[in-house]
Amino acid sequence: MSATMRQVLVARLNEVTVIDSAIPEPGPGEVRVAVALAGICGSDTHAVAGHHPLLGPPYLPGHELVGRVEEAGAGADASLVGSRVVVKPNVDCGECVNCRAGRSNACQELQWIGCDPSGALPGGMAQYVVVPERNVFPVPDEVSDVDAVLVECLATPVHAARIAGDLTGAKVVVIGAGPSGSSRSSRRVVLARA
């Protein structure tokens, strides 16, 4: 394996480039994922254009991704090596009051893989990405990479539907036809529920 890889960099507003970076090594509790596909999120397009309130250049994008675990760091589950996985991009501290109450999505120290101007959590628009082991989830063989890469963006409407309660027989409106709403997987889910 070469010592470098190709990686997307949002260098400044309206400037996206590909750079050579060192292949990351997994640390304790981490795994290295060989990326198969990475999605382009609306938050990425907004950040590149200077319209994202919390994310601006420079950063290494890619928080919607699917790939295969290639290496496990010390203390990480070595049986994951070879597994096809999706990556949950939000990295919680596990210790704040919200995390202890089971609300890790509201973590007081929440960080995002691929949405991090500090560079500490580079994204998956690269050949490889290192992530916490607890943030990878195996993908069933019957789910294609094209469908699996949409899991992160599909999680939000699924969560909203769960909060709404029983929608059996209900008429619902989907507002907007952005990347999530117009994707093949989203249509399949909507049709399955209709």
JSON list of C-alpha atoms in Angstrom, two decimals:
[
{"chain": "A", "resi": 1, "resn": "MET", "atom": "CA", "xyz": [0.00, 0.00, 0.00]},
{"chain": "A", "resi": 2, "resn": "SER", "atom": "CA", "xyz": [1.30, 3.47, -0.84]},
{"chain": "A", "resi": 3, "resn": "ALA", "atom": "CA", "xyz": [1.87, 5.92, 1.96]},
{"chain": "A", "resi": 4, "resn": "THR", "atom": "CA", "xyz": [-0.51, 8.48, 0.45]},
{"chain": "A", "resi": 5, "resn": "MET", "atom": "CA", "xyz": [-4.09, 8.63, -0.74]},
{"chain": "A", "resi": 6, "resn": "ARG", "atom": "CA", "xyz": [-6.31, 11.01, -2.66]},
{"chain": "A", "resi": 7, "resn": "GLN", "atom": "CA", "xyz": [-8.64, 13.18, -0.59]},
{"chain": "A", "resi": 8, "resn": "VAL", "atom": "CA", "xyz": [-11.11, 15.98, -1.32]},
{"chain": "A", "resi": 9, "resn": "LEU", "atom": "CA", "xyz": [-10.38, 19.33, 0.32]},
{"chain": "A", "resi": 10, "resn": "VAL", "atom": "CA", "xyz": [-12.72, 22.30, 0.48]},
{"chain": "A", "resi": 11, "resn": "ALA", "atom": "CA", "xyz": [-9.87, 24.78, 0.50]},
{"chain": "A", "resi": 12, "resn": "ARG", "atom": "CA", "xyz": [-11.82, 28.03, 0.51]},
{"chain": "A", "resi": 13, "resn": "LEU", "atom": "CA", "xyz": [-15.20, 29.32, -0.61]},
{"chain": "A", "resi": 14, "resn": "ASN", "atom": "CA", "xyz": [-16.07, 27.93, -4.04]},
{"chain": "A", "resi": 15, "resn": "GLU", "atom": "CA", "xyz": [-12.80, 26.00, -4.25]},
{"chain": "A", "resi": 16, "resn": "VAL", "atom": "CA", "xyz": [-12.88, 22.22, -4.03]},
{"chain": "A", "resi": 17, "resn": "THR", "atom": "CA", "xyz": [-9.73, 20.32, -4.90]},
{"chain": "A", "resi": 18, "resn": "VAL", "atom": "CA", "xyz": [-8.18, 16.86, -4.58]},
{"chain": "A", "resi": 19, "resn": "ILE", "atom": "CA", "xyz": [-4.97, 16.53, -2.58]},
{"chain": "A", "resi": 20, "resn": "ASP", "atom": "CA", "xyz": [-2.53, 13.81, -1.58]},
{"chain": "A", "resi": 21, "resn": "SER", "atom": "CA", "xyz": [-2.71, 12.98, 2.14]},
{"chain": "A", "resi": 22, "resn": "ALA", "atom": "CA", "xyz": [-1.09, 10.40, 4.36]},
{"chain": "A", "resi": 23, "resn": "ILE", "atom": "CA", "xyz": [-3.10, 7.23, 4.73]},
{"chain": "A", "resi": 24, "resn": "PRO", "atom": "CA", "xyz": [-4.53, 7.46, 8.26]},
{"chain": "A", "resi": 25, "resn": "GLU", "atom": "CA", "xyz": [-3.68, 4.86, 10.88]},
{"chain": "A", "resi": 26, "resn": "PRO", "atom": "CA", "xyz": [-6.42, 3.80, 13.31]},
{"chain": "A", "resi": 27, "resn": "GLY", "atom": "CA", "xyz": [-5.77, 4.64, 16.93]},
{"chain": "A", "resi": 28, "resn": "PRO", "atom": "CA", "xyz": [-7.20, 2.91, 19.99]},
{"chain": "A", "resi": 29, "resn": "GLY", "atom": "CA", "xyz": [-10.88, 2.12, 19.53]},
{"chain": "A", "resi": 30, "resn": "GLU", "atom": "CA", "xyz": [-10.81, 3.17, 15.88]},
{"chain": "A", "resi": 31, "resn": "VAL", "atom": "CA", "xyz": [-11.09, 1.42, 12.52]},
{"chain": "A", "resi": 32, "resn": "ARG", "atom": "CA", "xyz": [-9.85, 2.38, 9.08]},
{"chain": "A", "resi": 33, "resn": "VAL", "atom": "CA", "xyz": [-12.50, 2.18, 6.37]},
{"chain": "A", "resi": 34, "resn": "ALA", "atom": "CA", "xyz": [-11.67, 1.85, 2.67]},
{"chain": "A", "resi": 35, "resn": "VAL", "atom": "CA", "xyz": [-14.34, 4.11, 1.22]},
{"chain": "A", "resi": 36, "resn": "ALA", "atom": "CA", "xyz": [-16.52, 2.72, -1.59]},
{"chain": "A", "resi": 37, "resn": "LEU", "atom": "CA", "xyz": [-18.87, 5.71, -1.97]},
{"chain": "A", "resi": 38, "resn": "ALA", "atom": "CA", "xyz": [-19.33, 9.08, -0.30]},
{"chain": "A", "resi": 39, "resn": "GLY", "atom": "CA", "xyz": [-22.39, 11.26, -0.76]},
{"chain": "A", "resi": 40, "resn": "ILE", "atom": "CA", "xyz": [-22.50, 14.99, -1.34]},
{"chain": "A", "resi": 41, "resn": "CYS", "atom": "CA", "xyz": [-24.76, 16.49, 1.32]},
{"chain": "A", "resi": 42, "resn": "GLY", "atom": "CA", "xyz": [-26.66, 19.74, 1.08]},
{"chain": "A", "resi": 43, "resn": "SER", "atom": "CA", "xyz": [-24.60, 20.97, 4.03]},
{"chain": "A", "resi": 44, "resn": "ASP", "atom": "CA", "xyz": [-21.47, 20.48, 1.88]},
{"chain": "A", "resi": 45, "resn": "THR", "atom": "CA", "xyz": [-22.88, 22.52, -0.99]},
{"chain": "A", "resi": 46, "resn": "HIS", "atom": "CA", "xyz": [-23.95, 25.23, 1.44]},
{"chain": "A", "resi": 47, "resn": "ALA", "atom": "CA", "xyz": [-20.54, 25.30, 3.14]},
{"chain": "A", "resi": 48, "resn": "VAL", "atom": "CA", "xyz": [-18.67, 25.53, -0.17]},
{"chain": "A", "resi": 49, "resn": "ALA", "atom": "CA", "xyz": [-20.86, 28.49, -1.15]},
{"chain": "A", "resi": 50, "resn": "GLY", "atom": "CA", "xyz": [-20.44, 30.21, 2.24]},
{"chain": "A", "resi": 51, "resn": "HIS", "atom": "CA", "xyz": [-24.06, 29.69, 3.32]},
{"chain": "A", "resi": 52, "resn": "HIS", "atom": "CA", "xyz": [-23.57, 27.22, 6.19]},
{"chain": "A", "resi": 53, "resn": "PRO", "atom": "CA", "xyz": [-23.79, 28.87, 9.64]},
{"chain": "A", "resi": 54, "resn": "LEU", "atom": "CA", "xyz": [-21.40, 26.45, 11.38]},
{"chain": "A", "resi": 55, "resn": "LEU", "atom": "CA", "xyz": [-19.15, 25.01, 8.69]},
{"chain": "A", "resi": 56, "resn": "GLY", "atom": "CA", "xyz": [-16.70, 26.82, 6.53]},
{"chain": "A", "resi": 57, "resn": "PRO", "atom": "CA", "xyz": [-13.48, 26.11, 4.70]},
{"chain": "A", "resi": 58, "resn": "PRO", "atom": "CA", "xyz": [-11.01, 24.65, 4.99]},
{"chain": "A", "resi": 59, "resn": "TYR", "atom": "CA", "xyz": [-12.33, 21.19, 5.75]},
{"chain": "A", "resi": 60, "resn": "LEU", "atom": "CA", "xyz": [-12.15, 17.60, 4.50]},
{"chain": "A", "resi": 61, "resn": "PRO", "atom": "CA", "xyz": [-15.74, 16.63, 3.54]},
{"chain": "A", "resi": 62, "resn": "GLY", "atom": "CA", "xyz": [-17.62, 13.37, 3.46]},
{"chain": "A", "resi": 63, "resn": "HIS", "atom": "CA", "xyz": [-20.01, 12.45, 6.26]},
{"chain": "A", "resi": 64, "resn": "GLU", "atom": "CA", "xyz": [-22.29, 10.17, 4.21]},
{"chain": "A", "resi": 65, "resn": "LEU", "atom": "CA", "xyz": [-20.27, 7.09, 3.33]},
{"chain": "A", "resi": 66, "resn": "VAL", "atom": "CA", "xyz": [-20.11, 3.36, 2.89]},
{"chain": "A", "resi": 67, "resn": "GLY", "atom": "CA", "xyz": [-17.00, 1.22, 2.72]},
{"chain": "A", "resi": 68, "resn": "ARG", "atom": "CA", "xyz": [-15.17, -1.80, 4.05]},
{"chain": "A", "resi": 69, "resn": "VAL", "atom": "CA", "xyz": [-13.29, -2.00, 7.35]},
{"chain": "A", "resi": 70, "resn": "GLU", "atom": "CA", "xyz": [-9.67, -2.59, 6.45]},
{"chain": "A", "resi": 71, "resn": "GLU", "atom": "CA", "xyz": [-7.88, -2.35, 9.78]},
{"chain": "A", "resi": 72, "resn": "ALA", "atom": "CA", "xyz": [-8.77, -2.19, 13.48]},
{"chain": "A", "resi": 73, "resn": "GLY", "atom": "CA", "xyz": [-6.77, -0.18, 16.00]},
{"chain": "A", "resi": 74, "resn": "ALA", "atom": "CA", "xyz": [-5.87, -1.35, 19.49]},
{"chain": "A", "resi": 75, "resn": "GLY", "atom": "CA", "xyz": [-8.96, -2.32, 21.46]},
{"chain": "A", "resi": 76, "resn": "ALA", "atom": "CA", "xyz": [-11.25, -2.19, 18.42]},
{"chain": "A", "resi": 77, "resn": "ASP", "atom": "CA", "xyz": [-13.14, -5.30, 17.33]},
{"chain": "A", "resi": 78, "resn": "ALA", "atom": "CA", "xyz": [-10.82, -7.08, 14.87]},
{"chain": "A", "resi": 79, "resn": "SER", "atom": "CA", "xyz": [-13.75, -9.20, 13.62]},
{"chain": "A", "resi": 80, "resn": "LEU", "atom": "CA", "xyz": [-15.01, -6.08, 11.83]},
{"chain": "A", "resi": 81, "resn": "VAL", "atom": "CA", "xyz": [-12.10, -6.26, 9.36]},
{"chain": "A", "resi": 82, "resn": "GLY", "atom": "CA", "xyz": [-13.56, -7.11, 5.97]},
{"chain": "A", "resi": 83, "resn": "SER", "atom": "CA", "xyz": [-17.08, -5.98, 6.92]},
{"chain": "A", "resi": 84, "resn": "ARG", "atom": "CA", "xyz": [-18.98, -3.59, 4.68]},
{"chain": "A", "resi": 85, "resn": "VAL", "atom": "CA", "xyz": [-20.21, -0.72, 6.84]},
{"chain": "A", "resi": 86, "resn": "VAL", "atom": "CA", "xyz": [-21.91, 2.65, 6.92]},
{"chain": "A", "resi": 87, "resn": "VAL", "atom": "CA", "xyz": [-20.51, 5.34, 9.18]},
{"chain": "A", "resi": 88, "resn": "LYS", "atom": "CA", "xyz": [-22.53, 7.36, 11.66]},
{"chain": "A", "resi": 89, "resn": "PRO", "atom": "CA", "xyz": [-20.87, 10.78, 11.33]},
{"chain": "A", "resi": 90, "resn": "ASN", "atom": "CA", "xyz": [-21.79, 12.35, 14.65]},
{"chain": "A", "resi": 91, "resn": "VAL", "atom": "CA", "xyz": [-19.22, 11.57, 17.33]},
{"chain": "A", "resi": 92, "resn": "ASP", "atom": "CA", "xyz": [-20.53, 12.07, 20.85]},
{"chain": "A", "resi": 93, "resn": "CYS", "atom": "CA", "xyz": [-18.47, 12.37, 24.04]},
{"chain": "A", "resi": 94, "resn": "GLY", "atom": "CA", "xyz": [-20.44, 9.68, 25.88]},
{"chain": "A", "resi": 95, "resn": "GLU", "atom": "CA", "xyz": [-20.04, 11.52, 29.17]},
{"chain": "A", "resi": 96, "resn": "CYS", "atom": "CA", "xyz": [-22.08, 14.76, 29.18]},
{"chain": "A", "resi": 97, "resn": "VAL", "atom": "CA", "xyz": [-25.55, 14.95, 30.74]},
{"chain": "A", "resi": 98, "resn": "ASN", "atom": "CA", "xyz": [-27.26, 14.42, 27.37]},
{"chain": "A", "resi": 99, "resn": "CYS", "atom": "CA", "xyz": [-25.13, 11.41, 26.44]},
{"chain": "A", "resi": 100, "resn": "ARG", "atom": "CA", "xyz": [-25.73, 9.82, 29.85]},
{"chain": "A", "resi": 101, "resn": "ALA", "atom": "CA", "xyz": [-29.48, 10.35, 29.35]},
{"chain": "A", "resi": 102, "resn": "GLY", "atom": "CA", "xyz": [-29.40, 8.55, 25.98]},
{"chain": "A", "resi": 103, "resn": "ARG", "atom": "CA", "xyz": [-29.61, 11.75, 23.91]},
{"chain": "A", "resi": 104, "resn": "SER", "atom": "CA", "xyz": [-26.22, 11.52, 22.19]},
{"chain": "A", "resi": 105, "resn": "ASN", "atom": "CA", "xyz": [-27.59, 13.54, 19.26]},
{"chain": "A", "resi": 106, "resn": "ALA", "atom": "CA", "xyz": [-27.66, 16.50, 21.66]},
{"chain": "A", "resi": 107, "resn": "CYS", "atom": "CA", "xyz": [-24.15, 15.87, 23.05]},
{"chain": "A", "resi": 108, "resn": "GLN", "atom": "CA", "xyz": [-22.60, 19.02, 24.48]},
{"chain": "A", "resi": 109, "resn": "GLU", "atom": "CA", "xyz": [-19.29, 18.17, 22.78]},
{"chain": "A", "resi": 110, "resn": "LEU", "atom": "CA", "xyz": [-20.76, 16.75, 19.55]},
{"chain": "A", "resi": 111, "resn": "GLN", "atom": "CA", "xyz": [-18.37, 16.59, 16.60]},
{"chain": "A", "resi": 112, "resn": "TRP", "atom": "CA", "xyz": [-18.98, 15.49, 13.01]},
{"chain": "A", "resi": 113, "resn": "ILE", "atom": "CA", "xyz": [-16.79, 13.36, 10.77]},
{"chain": "A", "resi": 114, "resn": "GLY", "atom": "CA", "xyz": [-16.39, 15.28, 7.54]},
{"chain": "A", "resi": 115, "resn": "CYS", "atom": "CA", "xyz": [-17.77, 18.54, 8.94]},
{"chain": "A", "resi": 116, "resn": "ASP", "atom": "CA", "xyz": [-14.79, 19.62, 11.00]},
{"chain": "A", "resi": 117, "resn": "PRO", "atom": "CA", "xyz": [-12.78, 22.75, 10.14]},
{"chain": "A", "resi": 118, "resn": "SER", "atom": "CA", "xyz": [-10.21, 21.80, 12.82]},
{"chain": "A", "resi": 119, "resn": "GLY", "atom": "CA", "xyz": [-9.14, 18.82, 10.71]},
{"chain": "A", "resi": 120, "resn": "ALA", "atom": "CA", "xyz": [-9.41, 16.41, 13.66]},
{"chain": "A", "resi": 121, "resn": "LEU", "atom": "CA", "xyz": [-12.23, 14.42, 12.01]},
{"chain": "A", "resi": 122, "resn": "PRO", "atom": "CA", "xyz": [-11.53, 14.25, 8.26]},
{"chain": "A", "resi": 123, "resn": "GLY", "atom": "CA", "xyz": [-14.34, 13.00, 6.08]},
{"chain": "A", "resi": 124, "resn": "GLY", "atom": "CA", "xyz": [-14.87, 10.10, 3.76]},
{"chain": "A", "resi": 125, "resn": "MET", "atom": "CA", "xyz": [-14.37, 11.85, 0.43]},
{"chain": "A", "resi": 126, "resn": "ALA", "atom": "CA", "xyz": [-11.07, 10.04, 0.44]},
{"chain": "A", "resi": 127, "resn": "GLN", "atom": "CA", "xyz": [-9.74, 6.60, -0.27]},
{"chain": "A", "resi": 128, "resn": "TYR", "atom": "CA", "xyz": [-9.62, 5.87, 3.49]},
{"chain": "A", "resi": 129, "resn": "VAL", "atom": "CA", "xyz": [-11.06, 7.35, 6.64]},
{"chain": "A", "resi": 130, "resn": "VAL", "atom": "CA", "xyz": [-10.48, 6.54, 10.31]},
{"chain": "A", "resi": 131, "resn": "VAL", "atom": "CA", "xyz": [-13.54, 6.54, 12.56]},
{"chain": "A", "resi": 132, "resn": "PRO", "atom": "CA", "xyz": [-14.46, 5.34, 16.06]},
{"chain": "A", "resi": 133, "resn": "GLU", "atom": "CA", "xyz": [-15.42, 1.67, 16.00]},
{"chain": "A", "resi": 134, "resn": "ARG", "atom": "CA", "xyz": [-18.70, 2.53, 17.72]},
{"chain": "A", "resi": 135, "resn": "ASN", "atom": "CA", "xyz": [-19.64, 4.65, 14.68]},
{"chain": "A", "resi": 136, "resn": "VAL", "atom": "CA", "xyz": [-19.65, 1.83, 12.10]},
{"chain": "A", "resi": 137, "resn": "PHE", "atom": "CA", "xyz": [-22.65, -0.35, 11.34]},
{"chain": "A", "resi": 138, "resn": "PRO", "atom": "CA", "xyz": [-22.57, -3.47, 9.14]},
{"chain": "A", "resi": 139, "resn": "VAL", "atom": "CA", "xyz": [-24.50, -3.33, 5.87]},
{"chain": "A", "resi": 140, "resn": "PRO", "atom": "CA", "xyz": [-26.54, -6.39, 4.83]},
{"chain": "A", "resi": 141, "resn": "ASP", "atom": "CA", "xyz": [-25.39, -8.03, 1.59]},
{"chain": "A", "resi": 142, "resn": "GLU", "atom": "CA", "xyz": [-28.73, -7.32, -0.10]},
{"chain": "A", "resi": 143, "resn": "VAL", "atom": "CA", "xyz": [-28.25, -3.53, 0.32]},
{"chain": "A", "resi": 144, "resn": "SER", "atom": "CA", "xyz": [-26.17, -2.01, -2.48]},
{"chain": "A", "resi": 145, "resn": "ASP", "atom": "CA", "xyz": [-23.47, 0.58, -1.86]},
{"chain": "A", "resi": 146, "resn": "VAL", "atom": "CA", "xyz": [-25.60, 3.09, -3.78]},
{"chain": "A", "resi": 147, "resn": "ASP", "atom": "CA", "xyz": [-28.46, 2.57, -1.33]},
{"chain": "A", "resi": 148, "resn": "ALA", "atom": "CA", "xyz": [-26.26, 2.25, 1.77]},
{"chain": "A", "resi": 149, "resn": "VAL", "atom": "CA", "xyz": [-24.54, 5.60, 1.20]},
{"chain": "A", "resi": 150, "resn": "LEU", "atom": "CA", "xyz": [-27.97, 7.24, 1.68]},
{"chain": "A", "resi": 151, "resn": "VAL", "atom": "CA", "xyz": [-28.56, 5.78, 5.17]},
{"chain": "A", "resi": 152, "resn": "GLU", "atom": "CA", "xyz": [-27.28, 8.85, 7.04]},
{"chain": "A", "resi": 153, "resn": "CYS", "atom": "CA", "xyz": [-29.45, 11.32, 5.14]},
{"chain": "A", "resi": 154, "resn": "LEU", "atom": "CA", "xyz": [-32.46, 8.99, 5.30]},
{"chain": "A", "resi": 155, "resn": "ALA", "atom": "CA", "xyz": [-32.12, 8.74, 9.10]},
{"chain": "A", "resi": 156, "resn": "THR", "atom": "CA", "xyz": [-33.57, 12.23, 9.62]},
{"chain": "A", "resi": 157, "resn": "PRO", "atom": "CA", "xyz": [-36.93, 11.62, 7.93]},
{"chain": "A", "resi": 158, "resn": "VAL", "atom": "CA", "xyz": [-37.17, 8.18, 9.53]},
{"chain": "A", "resi": 159, "resn": "HIS", "atom": "CA", "xyz": [-36.62, 9.81, 12.93]},
{"chain": "A", "resi": 160, "resn": "ALA", "atom": "CA", "xyz": [-39.26, 12.45, 12.14]},
{"chain": "A", "resi": 161, "resn": "ALA", "atom": "CA", "xyz": [-41.76, 9.74, 11.17]},
{"chain": "A", "resi": 162, "resn": "ARG", "atom": "CA", "xyz": [-41.09, 7.91, 14.44]},
{"chain": "A", "resi": 163, "resn": "ILE", "atom": "CA", "xyz": [-41.69, 11.09, 16.43]},
{"chain": "A", "resi": 164, "resn": "ALA", "atom": "CA", "xyz": [-44.93, 11.69, 14.51]},
{"chain": "A", "resi": 165, "resn": "GLY", "atom": "CA", "xyz": [-46.30, 8.37, 15.76]},
{"chain": "A", "resi": 166, "resn": "ASP", "atom": "CA", "xyz": [-48.40, 5.86, 13.87]},
{"chain": "A", "resi": 167, "resn": "LEU", "atom": "CA", "xyz": [-48.75, 7.07, 10.27]},
{"chain": "A", "resi": 168, "resn": "THR", "atom": "CA", "xyz": [-50.67, 4.04, 9.02]},
{"chain": "A", "resi": 169, "resn": "GLY", "atom": "CA", "xyz": [-53.25, 5.33, 6.53]},
{"chain": "A", "resi": 170, "resn": "ALA", "atom": "CA", "xyz": [-52.22, 8.94, 7.09]},
{"chain": "A", "resi": 171, "resn": "LYS", "atom": "CA", "xyz": [-51.76, 11.40, 4.25]},
{"chain": "A", "resi": 172, "resn": "VAL", "atom": "CA", "xyz": [-48.36, 13.04, 4.42]},
{"chain": "A", "resi": 173, "resn": "VAL", "atom": "CA", "xyz": [-46.61, 15.78, 2.49]},
{"chain": "A", "resi": 174, "resn": "VAL", "atom": "CA", "xyz": [-42.93, 15.74, 1.59]},
{"chain": "A", "resi": 175, "resn": "ILE", "atom": "CA", "xyz": [-41.73, 19.30, 1.14]},
{"chain": "A", "resi": 176, "resn": "GLY", "atom": "CA", "xyz": [-38.73, 19.79, -1.10]},
{"chain": "A", "resi": 177, "resn": "ALA", "atom": "CA", "xyz": [-37.08, 17.57, -3.62]},
{"chain": "A", "resi": 178, "resn": "GLY", "atom": "CA", "xyz": [-33.47, 17.84, -2.55]},
{"chain": "A", "resi": 179, "resn": "PRO", "atom": "CA", "xyz": [-30.95, 15.01, -2.80]},
{"chain": "A", "resi": 180, "resn": "SER", "atom": "CA", "xyz": [-32.68, 12.95, -0.11]},
{"chain": "A", "resi": 181, "resn": "GLY", "atom": "CA", "xyz": [-36.21, 13.45, -1.38]},
{"chain": "A", "resi": 182, "resn": "SER", "atom": "CA", "xyz": [-35.36, 12.68, -4.96]},
{"chain": "A", "resi": 183, "resn": "SER", "atom": "CA", "xyz": [-33.06, 9.70, -4.34]},
{"chain": "A", "resi": 184, "resn": "ARG", "atom": "CA", "xyz": [-34.00, 6.22, -5.48]},
{"chain": "A", "resi": 185, "resn": "SER", "atom": "CA", "xyz": [-33.79, 4.86, -1.92]},
{"chain": "A", "resi": 186, "resn": "SER", "atom": "CA", "xyz": [-36.02, 7.60, -0.50]},
{"chain": "A", "resi": 187, "resn": "ARG", "atom": "CA", "xyz": [-38.64, 6.93, -3.14]},
{"chain": "A", "resi": 188, "resn": "ARG", "atom": "CA", "xyz": [-38.48, 3.22, -2.37]},
{"chain": "A", "resi": 189, "resn": "VAL", "atom": "CA", "xyz": [-39.09, 3.92, 1.33]},
{"chain": "A", "resi": 190, "resn": "VAL", "atom": "CA", "xyz": [-41.96, 6.31, 0.62]},
{"chain": "A", "resi": 191, "resn": "LEU", "atom": "CA", "xyz": [-43.55, 3.84, -1.78]},
{"chain": "A", "resi": 192, "resn": "ALA", "atom": "CA", "xyz": [-43.15, 1.02, 0.72]},
{"chain": "A", "resi": 193, "resn": "ARG", "atom": "CA", "xyz": [-45.01, 3.03, 3.34]},
{"chain": "A", "resi": 194, "resn": "ALA", "atom": "CA", "xyz": [-47.77, 4.29, 1.01]}
]
